[in-house]
Every structure is written in structure tokens, then in C-alpha cells.
mmCIF file of C-alpha atoms in Angstrom:
data_model
loop_
_atom_site.group_PDB
_atom_site.id
_atom_site.type_symbol
_atom_site.label_atom_id
_atom_site.label_comp_id
_atom_site.label_asym_id
_atom_site.label_seq_id
_atom_site.Cartn_x
_atom_site.Cartn_y
_atom_site.Cartn_z
ATOM 1 C CA MET A 1 -22.692 23.068 -12.687
ATOM 2 C CA SER A 2 -25.312 25.828 -12.777
ATOM 3 C CA PRO A 3 -27.669 26.107 -16.113
ATOM 4 C CA ALA A 4 -26.548 27.225 -19.278
ATOM 5 C CA GLY A 5 -27.584 31.499 -19.162
ATOM 6 C CA SER A 6 -27.110 32.263 -15.439
ATOM 7 C CA THR A 7 -24.699 33.116 -13.407
ATOM 8 C CA PRO A 8 -21.918 30.688 -11.621
ATOM 9 C CA ALA A 9 -22.627 28.950 -9.077
ATOM 10 C CA PRO A 10 -21.522 30.553 -5.591
ATOM 11 C CA SER A 11 -19.271 27.764 -4.687
ATOM 12 C CA VAL A 12 -17.720 29.419 -8.108
ATOM 13 C CA ALA A 13 -17.383 33.057 -7.783
ATOM 14 C CA ALA A 14 -17.532 33.243 -4.149
ATOM 15 C CA ASP A 15 -14.115 34.153 -2.813
ATOM 16 C CA ALA A 16 -11.986 31.317 -0.519
ATOM 17 C CA ALA A 17 -11.037 31.617 2.802
ATOM 18 C CA GLY A 18 -8.998 34.941 2.937
ATOM 19 C CA GLU A 19 -8.541 35.174 -0.507
ATOM 20 C CA ASP A 20 -10.797 38.602 -2.422
ATOM 21 C CA THR A 21 -11.316 37.425 -5.625
ATOM 22 C CA LEU A 22 -10.580 39.664 -8.923
ATOM 23 C CA VAL A 23 -11.892 37.698 -11.673
ATOM 24 C CA ALA A 24 -14.019 34.702 -12.181
ATOM 25 C CA LEU A 25 -14.429 33.804 -16.609
ATOM 26 C CA GLN A 26 -16.243 30.925 -17.469
ATOM 27 C CA VAL A 27 -16.058 29.119 -20.962
ATOM 28 C CA PRO A 28 -16.579 26.127 -22.933
ATOM 29 C CA ALA A 29 -14.182 23.401 -22.092
ATOM 30 C CA ARG A 30 -12.626 23.556 -25.670
ATOM 31 C CA ALA A 31 -8.701 24.623 -27.135
ATOM 32 C CA GLY A 32 -10.272 27.571 -28.391
ATOM 33 C CA SER A 33 -10.923 29.114 -25.222
ATOM 34 C CA LEU A 34 -7.588 29.256 -24.139
ATOM 35 C CA LYS A 35 -6.604 32.646 -26.271
ATOM 36 C CA LEU A 36 -9.712 33.906 -24.064
ATOM 37 C CA VAL A 37 -8.274 32.785 -20.974
ATOM 38 C CA ARG A 38 -5.176 34.681 -22.161
ATOM 39 C CA ALA A 39 -6.991 37.908 -22.994
ATOM 40 C CA VAL A 40 -8.789 38.018 -19.335
ATOM 41 C CA LEU A 41 -5.646 36.427 -17.194
ATOM 42 C CA GLY A 42 -2.671 38.816 -18.681
ATOM 43 C CA PRO A 43 -4.159 42.443 -17.238
ATOM 44 C CA ALA A 44 -5.291 40.380 -14.425
ATOM 45 C CA ALA A 45 -1.936 39.552 -13.644
ATOM 46 C CA ALA A 46 -1.175 42.441 -13.876
ATOM 47 C CA GLU A 47 -3.333 44.407 -12.109
ATOM 48 C CA LEU A 48 -2.490 41.888 -8.910
ATOM 49 C CA GLY A 49 1.491 43.203 -9.148
ATOM 50 C CA PHE A 50 2.471 40.848 -11.509
ATOM 51 C CA ASP A 51 5.542 42.132 -13.581
ATOM 52 C CA GLN A 52 5.087 41.975 -17.244
ATOM 53 C CA GLY A 53 7.635 38.715 -17.334
ATOM 54 C CA ALA A 54 6.159 37.131 -14.307
ATOM 55 C CA ALA A 55 2.762 37.902 -15.416
ATOM 56 C CA ASP A 56 3.729 36.280 -18.935
ATOM 57 C CA ASP A 57 5.130 32.630 -16.696
ATOM 58 C CA LEU A 58 1.429 32.546 -14.512
ATOM 59 C CA VAL A 59 -0.182 32.869 -18.249
ATOM 60 C CA LEU A 60 1.529 30.447 -19.227
ATOM 61 C CA ALA A 61 0.507 28.020 -16.735
ATOM 62 C CA VAL A 62 -2.290 28.528 -16.482
ATOM 63 C CA ASP A 63 -3.104 27.700 -20.077
ATOM 64 C CA GLU A 64 -1.573 24.176 -19.430
ATOM 65 C CA ALA A 65 -3.183 23.813 -16.963
ATOM 66 C CA CYS A 66 -6.339 24.734 -18.756
ATOM 67 C CA GLN A 67 -5.505 22.110 -21.716
ATOM 68 C CA ASN A 68 -5.174 19.229 -19.379
ATOM 69 C CA VAL A 69 -8.532 19.831 -18.429
ATOM 70 C CA VAL A 70 -9.969 20.295 -21.770
ATOM 71 C CA ARG A 71 -7.972 17.491 -22.914
ATOM 72 C CA HIS A 72 -7.539 15.106 -20.424
ATOM 73 C CA ALA A 73 -10.735 15.522 -18.381
ATOM 74 C CA PHE A 74 -13.285 15.307 -21.288
ATOM 75 C CA ALA A 75 -11.333 13.048 -22.703
ATOM 76 C CA GLY A 76 -13.725 10.357 -23.878
ATOM 77 C CA VAL A 77 -17.552 12.914 -22.794
ATOM 78 C CA GLU A 78 -18.938 15.880 -23.838
ATOM 79 C CA PRO A 79 -17.009 18.597 -23.315
ATOM 80 C CA GLY A 80 -18.688 20.934 -20.606
ATOM 81 C CA THR A 81 -17.819 23.874 -19.032
ATOM 82 C CA LEU A 82 -14.685 24.819 -16.865
ATOM 83 C CA THR A 83 -14.491 28.593 -14.591
ATOM 84 C CA VAL A 84 -10.989 30.432 -14.228
ATOM 85 C CA ARG A 85 -11.036 32.355 -10.840
ATOM 86 C CA ILE A 86 -8.440 34.741 -9.639
ATOM 87 C CA ALA A 87 -7.496 35.553 -6.806
ATOM 88 C CA ARG A 88 -5.575 37.187 -4.619
ATOM 89 C CA ALA A 89 -4.399 35.462 -1.175
ATOM 90 C CA GLY A 90 -1.871 37.678 0.390
ATOM 91 C CA ASP A 91 1.327 38.247 -1.198
ATOM 92 C CA MET A 92 -0.054 34.963 -3.239
ATOM 93 C CA ALA A 93 -1.459 34.765 -6.466
ATOM 94 C CA THR A 94 -4.629 31.985 -7.081
ATOM 95 C CA VAL A 95 -5.512 30.491 -9.846
ATOM 96 C CA ARG A 96 -8.571 27.540 -9.778
ATOM 97 C CA LEU A 97 -9.517 25.895 -12.163
ATOM 98 C CA ILE A 98 -13.160 24.320 -11.356
ATOM 99 C CA ASP A 99 -14.802 21.803 -14.588
ATOM 100 C CA ASP A 100 -17.554 19.984 -14.241
ATOM 101 C CA ALA A 101 -15.527 16.576 -15.886
ATOM 102 C CA PRO A 102 -15.633 13.637 -14.231
ATOM 103 C CA THR A 103 -13.039 13.496 -11.207
ATOM 104 C CA VAL A 104 -9.369 12.722 -11.813
ATOM 105 C CA ASP A 105 -7.131 11.157 -10.108
ATOM 106 C CA PRO A 106 -4.018 13.729 -9.256
ATOM 107 C CA ALA A 107 -1.931 10.891 -8.695
ATOM 108 C CA THR A 108 -2.991 9.606 -12.583
ATOM 109 C CA ILE A 109 -0.858 13.496 -13.839
ATOM 110 C CA ARG A 110 2.789 12.651 -13.330
ATOM 111 C CA PRO A 111 5.676 15.099 -15.404
ATOM 112 C CA ARG A 112 7.672 13.390 -17.946
ATOM 113 C CA PRO A 113 11.675 12.888 -16.668
ATOM 114 C CA LEU A 114 14.161 16.289 -18.618
ATOM 115 C CA GLU A 115 15.987 13.998 -20.387
ATOM 116 C CA ASP A 116 12.861 12.232 -21.894
ATOM 117 C CA LEU A 117 12.456 14.177 -24.973
ATOM 118 C CA ARG A 118 9.303 13.264 -26.275
ATOM 119 C CA PRO A 119 5.805 15.903 -27.054
ATOM 120 C CA GLY A 120 3.537 15.156 -24.542
ATOM 121 C CA GLY A 121 3.872 15.813 -20.826
ATOM 122 C CA LEU A 122 5.712 19.205 -21.311
ATOM 123 C CA GLY A 123 2.597 20.850 -19.942
ATOM 124 C CA THR A 124 3.133 19.723 -16.545
ATOM 125 C CA ARG A 125 7.026 20.182 -16.407
ATOM 126 C CA LEU A 126 5.762 23.274 -17.339
ATOM 127 C CA MET A 127 3.354 24.265 -14.489
ATOM 128 C CA GLY A 128 5.757 22.802 -12.204
ATOM 129 C CA GLU A 129 8.912 24.902 -12.574
ATOM 130 C CA LEU A 130 6.371 28.014 -13.731
ATOM 131 C CA LEU A 131 4.624 27.848 -10.385
ATOM 132 C CA ASP A 132 4.950 27.406 -6.372
ATOM 133 C CA GLU A 133 2.056 25.528 -5.573
ATOM 134 C CA ILE A 134 0.255 23.152 -7.277
ATOM 135 C CA VAL A 135 -2.895 21.340 -5.289
ATOM 136 C CA TYR A 136 -5.846 19.560 -6.070
ATOM 137 C CA GLU A 137 -8.660 21.021 -4.175
ATOM 138 C CA THR A 138 -11.833 18.660 -3.000
ATOM 139 C CA PRO A 139 -15.070 19.731 -5.223
ATOM 140 C CA PRO A 140 -17.493 21.316 -4.184
ATOM 141 C CA ALA A 141 -20.851 19.743 -5.006
ATOM 142 C CA GLY A 142 -21.153 20.015 -9.404
ATOM 143 C CA ALA A 143 -17.781 20.557 -9.697
ATOM 144 C CA GLY A 144 -15.863 17.771 -11.414
ATOM 145 C CA ASN A 145 -11.971 18.736 -10.282
ATOM 146 C CA VAL A 146 -11.339 21.856 -8.945
ATOM 147 C CA LEU A 147 -7.062 22.845 -9.483
ATOM 148 C CA LYS A 148 -5.761 25.783 -6.656
ATOM 149 C CA LEU A 149 -2.629 27.217 -8.822
ATOM 150 C CA SER A 150 -0.235 29.553 -6.447
ATOM 151 C CA LYS A 151 2.153 31.518 -7.669
ATOM 152 C CA ARG A 152 3.961 34.707 -5.372
ATOM 153 C CA ILE A 153 3.256 38.047 -6.434
ATOM 154 C CA GLY A 154 6.590 40.009 -6.715
ATOM 155 C CA MET B 1 -15.517 27.841 -36.406
ATOM 156 C CA ALA B 2 -12.080 27.090 -34.887
ATOM 157 C CA ARG B 3 -9.043 29.975 -35.138
ATOM 158 C CA ARG B 4 -6.573 29.141 -38.496
ATOM 159 C CA LEU B 5 -2.635 30.292 -37.524
ATOM 160 C CA ASP B 6 -1.431 32.327 -39.962
ATOM 161 C CA ILE B 7 1.848 30.647 -41.640
ATOM 162 C CA GLN B 8 4.093 31.356 -44.418
ATOM 163 C CA SER B 9 5.930 29.136 -46.303
ATOM 164 C CA GLU B 10 8.106 29.486 -49.327
ATOM 165 C CA THR B 11 11.223 27.785 -51.096
ATOM 166 C CA ARG B 12 14.724 29.449 -50.506
ATOM 167 C CA ASP B 13 17.223 27.537 -51.709
ATOM 168 C CA ALA B 14 16.135 24.147 -51.297
ATOM 169 C CA VAL B 15 15.383 24.969 -47.814
ATOM 170 C CA ALA B 16 11.816 25.337 -46.691
ATOM 171 C CA VAL B 17 11.120 28.219 -44.449
ATOM 172 C CA VAL B 18 8.531 28.123 -42.913
ATOM 173 C CA ALA B 19 6.537 31.455 -41.316
ATOM 174 C CA PRO B 20 3.800 30.983 -38.565
ATOM 175 C CA SER B 21 2.562 33.963 -37.084
ATOM 176 C CA GLY B 22 0.053 35.019 -33.920
ATOM 177 C CA ASP B 23 -0.451 32.465 -30.796
ATOM 178 C CA VAL B 24 1.015 28.600 -31.202
ATOM 179 C CA ASP B 25 -2.111 26.983 -28.882
ATOM 180 C CA LEU B 26 -3.479 24.102 -28.752
ATOM 181 C CA GLU B 27 -6.074 24.323 -30.990
ATOM 182 C CA VAL B 28 -3.366 25.131 -33.931
ATOM 183 C CA SER B 29 -0.516 23.599 -32.866
ATOM 184 C CA GLN B 30 -2.201 20.560 -34.776
ATOM 185 C CA GLN B 31 -1.621 22.815 -38.139
ATOM 186 C CA LEU B 32 1.930 23.704 -37.503
ATOM 187 C CA ARG B 33 2.072 19.933 -36.769
ATOM 188 C CA LYS B 34 1.406 19.361 -40.426
ATOM 189 C CA GLU B 35 2.763 22.325 -42.378
ATOM 190 C CA LEU B 36 6.256 21.512 -40.846
ATOM 191 C CA LEU B 37 5.629 17.541 -41.332
ATOM 192 C CA ASP B 38 4.419 18.082 -44.596
ATOM 193 C CA CYS B 39 7.757 19.957 -45.806
ATOM 194 C CA ILE B 40 10.104 18.139 -44.555
ATOM 195 C CA GLU B 41 8.402 15.219 -46.888
ATOM 196 C CA ARG B 42 7.740 18.264 -49.742
ATOM 197 C CA THR B 43 11.370 19.525 -49.837
ATOM 198 C CA GLY B 44 13.424 17.904 -46.565
ATOM 199 C CA ASP B 45 15.837 20.600 -45.124
ATOM 200 C CA VAL B 46 13.191 23.116 -42.824
ATOM 201 C CA ILE B 47 14.015 26.489 -40.708
ATOM 202 C CA VAL B 48 11.545 27.824 -38.505
ATOM 203 C CA ASP B 49 10.717 31.796 -38.505
ATOM 204 C CA MET B 50 9.530 32.512 -35.273
ATOM 205 C CA ALA B 51 9.817 35.436 -35.260
ATOM 206 C CA GLY B 52 6.248 36.204 -36.184
ATOM 207 C CA VAL B 53 5.405 34.012 -32.768
ATOM 208 C CA GLY B 54 3.355 35.876 -29.751
ATOM 209 C CA TYR B 55 3.321 33.349 -27.806
ATOM 210 C CA ILE B 56 4.039 29.456 -27.883
ATOM 211 C CA ASP B 57 3.115 26.952 -25.401
ATOM 212 C CA SER B 58 3.484 23.576 -24.721
ATOM 213 C CA SER B 59 1.356 21.603 -27.831
ATOM 214 C CA GLY B 60 3.819 24.315 -29.761
ATOM 215 C CA ILE B 61 7.048 23.112 -28.253
ATOM 216 C CA ALA B 62 5.344 19.545 -29.156
ATOM 217 C CA ALA B 63 5.092 20.393 -32.679
ATOM 218 C CA LEU B 64 8.708 21.575 -33.326
ATOM 219 C CA ILE B 65 10.169 18.534 -31.615
ATOM 220 C CA GLU B 66 8.424 16.570 -33.388
ATOM 221 C CA ALA B 67 9.330 17.872 -36.876
ATOM 222 C CA PHE B 68 12.713 18.307 -35.008
ATOM 223 C CA GLN B 69 13.465 15.004 -34.164
ATOM 224 C CA THR B 70 11.665 13.526 -38.494
ATOM 225 C CA ALA B 71 13.757 15.555 -40.210
ATOM 226 C CA ARG B 72 16.789 14.218 -37.924
ATOM 227 C CA LYS B 73 15.769 10.574 -38.327
ATOM 228 C CA ARG B 74 15.535 11.111 -42.303
ATOM 229 C CA SER B 75 18.633 13.693 -42.172
ATOM 230 C CA ARG B 76 17.120 16.085 -43.109
ATOM 231 C CA ARG B 77 18.705 19.816 -40.956
ATOM 232 C CA PHE B 78 15.450 21.874 -39.237
ATOM 233 C CA ALA B 79 16.185 25.040 -37.137
ATOM 234 C CA LEU B 80 14.838 27.129 -35.611
ATOM 235 C CA ALA B 81 15.298 31.623 -36.426
ATOM 236 C CA GLN B 82 14.613 34.475 -34.806
ATOM 237 C CA VAL B 83 13.098 33.339 -31.486
ATOM 238 C CA PRO B 84 11.364 35.716 -29.666
ATOM 239 C CA GLU B 85 12.369 36.082 -26.470
ATOM 240 C CA ARG B 86 9.195 34.865 -24.649
ATOM 241 C CA ALA B 87 9.042 32.070 -26.923
ATOM 242 C CA TYR B 88 12.592 31.312 -26.492
ATOM 243 C CA ARG B 89 11.502 31.183 -22.019
ATOM 244 C CA VAL B 90 9.437 28.499 -23.196
ATOM 245 C CA LEU B 91 12.082 26.672 -24.359
ATOM 246 C CA LYS B 92 14.756 27.181 -22.184
ATOM 247 C CA ILE B 93 12.336 26.787 -19.039
ATOM 248 C CA ALA B 94 11.162 23.205 -20.609
ATOM 249 C CA ARG B 95 14.991 22.839 -20.771
ATOM 250 C CA LEU B 96 15.038 22.519 -25.007
ATOM 251 C CA ASP B 97 17.855 25.367 -25.745
ATOM 252 C CA ARG B 98 20.343 23.177 -26.353
ATOM 253 C CA VAL B 99 17.960 21.173 -28.445
ATOM 254 C CA PHE B 100 17.194 22.744 -31.297
ATOM 255 C CA PRO B 101 19.789 24.691 -33.400
ATOM 256 C CA LEU B 102 18.762 28.009 -33.093
ATOM 257 C CA GLN B 103 19.786 30.702 -35.645
ATOM 258 C CA ASP B 104 19.404 34.821 -35.670
ATOM 259 C CA SER B 105 18.850 34.181 -38.820
ATOM 260 C CA VAL B 106 16.824 32.910 -41.398
ATOM 261 C CA ASP B 107 20.576 32.103 -42.931
ATOM 262 C CA THR B 108 19.745 29.086 -45.552
ATOM 263 C CA GLY B 109 23.003 28.015 -45.275
ATOM 264 C CA PHE B 110 22.188 26.777 -41.733
ATOM 265 C CA GLY B 111 25.179 29.278 -39.680
ATOM 266 C CA SER B 112 28.218 26.858 -40.849
ATOM 267 C CA ALA B 113 26.881 23.696 -41.475
ATOM 268 C CA ALA B 114 26.002 24.560 -44.624
#
């Protein structure tokens, strides 16, 4: 991850193949950043062509994914930075969460069954319901985890 | 400085009416959880007036689940009132819309259950 005060590393800000980045936001990876992420993401989703309901859904799904980063990826280590990059890829919106936490094994992240009424696990379940695709990408040098969330526009 | 959730709590007809206002997210959901558990401890029956909740995420929902289960264990009544559309959608997606008792108004008689 780039030193404090400099621009984000190219790997974070650059378009992925076939994608046009609309906005990238880098915040400290803590709970207090989520409100700001939502405030940026809502209008960005509208800009990409989502109606209000679908934009709200995308905001919730991304918020849940950011929570996982804040609560789990940085568990036991100093909170670092989280970059949220929103792009259009054809008829899909893609939101990448890029952190500098220790790399997480995606196999350890599972939703709980619906009938299991306990706090926790719910966020992962909501993400599954609200998104079309959730993919862990190979993190570039300097990044810990890259999670790509996709939702069809329209 | 961490954001604080605005929560108005009052006792009406021996029921704690708890009205959080704003975004109930990871930053403030523990505050709501604590208030609800305190109200169950102090007063017993609880109605959460959700009218002012513009946004709620899974951590906020988890706070409601824990309070609901605590109330039930103690044979106390617990209901959500005036749930806005967006919060209701989150409950519905989580398939919790039929788990929580829901009320259209802050009815301290808990509907017909009084």
C-alpha cells in the first residue's frame, strides 16, 4: 500500500481489463469509515444506472463486505487502509474492496444456514442475496485481499 | 471521535419504548444493543420504534436479534414498530420479517397480545 499522503498505488486506482472506474475511495479500515463509503457509493450506484432500490441494495452489500474487512481481515492487527473502487464492466457494476490486511483464506468465510437464528453470519448471507457475483481476486503486490463484488445494472 | 446513535428511550404504560434515529451500522450497533438489553433489564417489555432508522445493516439486525431472544428467554414482550421500507427490506432478505413481532404503530398493548 502506498505511503500516507501519496496517491493510491496504480494497482488500486487503475481500471481492470474491460472496466471503467467511476470512483475510488481510500479510507482507514475502521467502522467509522463505513458511513462515508455509503455516502459515496449511493450516488455512484445511481450514476451507473441503478434505481433507488437496487442502489440501496448495492450500498448494503458493499457495507457488509467492508464490515468483514474491518472486523475480520484486520482482526488482531493494526487497522490499515481499505480502498473501495466502483467501476462499470458492460452491464455489470463491479465494486472492489482492496485492503492491506493479512491475506484471508476465502474458504473460512461461510454464511450460516437461514434457520440458524444467531447474530453473526448474517452479513455474508445478505451479500449473497444482494449480489450477482462475489470473487476473491489474487491481490497485487502490496495488497492483502481483493474482493470483487458484481451486480447487474438494471 | 466515534459517532453516537441518537436513541430516545421512555417508559409508557410500563413498556420501554426505544427510538433509535439515524444509521444503525457497525459503528453504533453496540450502543443500540446495550440500550435494548438495559431496557429489558430495567423495564421488561420493549418496543423499538424504528421510524427514525434510515439505514440498518447486519450488525444492527444482530443487536435486535439478541435483544429479542433475551426478552423471550425472560418471558418479556418485544416488538418492532413502524419499520421503514428500507429496514423492512433488510429483515425480509434476512428472512427475519416473520421472526420479529412487527407493529404498525407504537402500541404498548402489543396489539391483541395485551
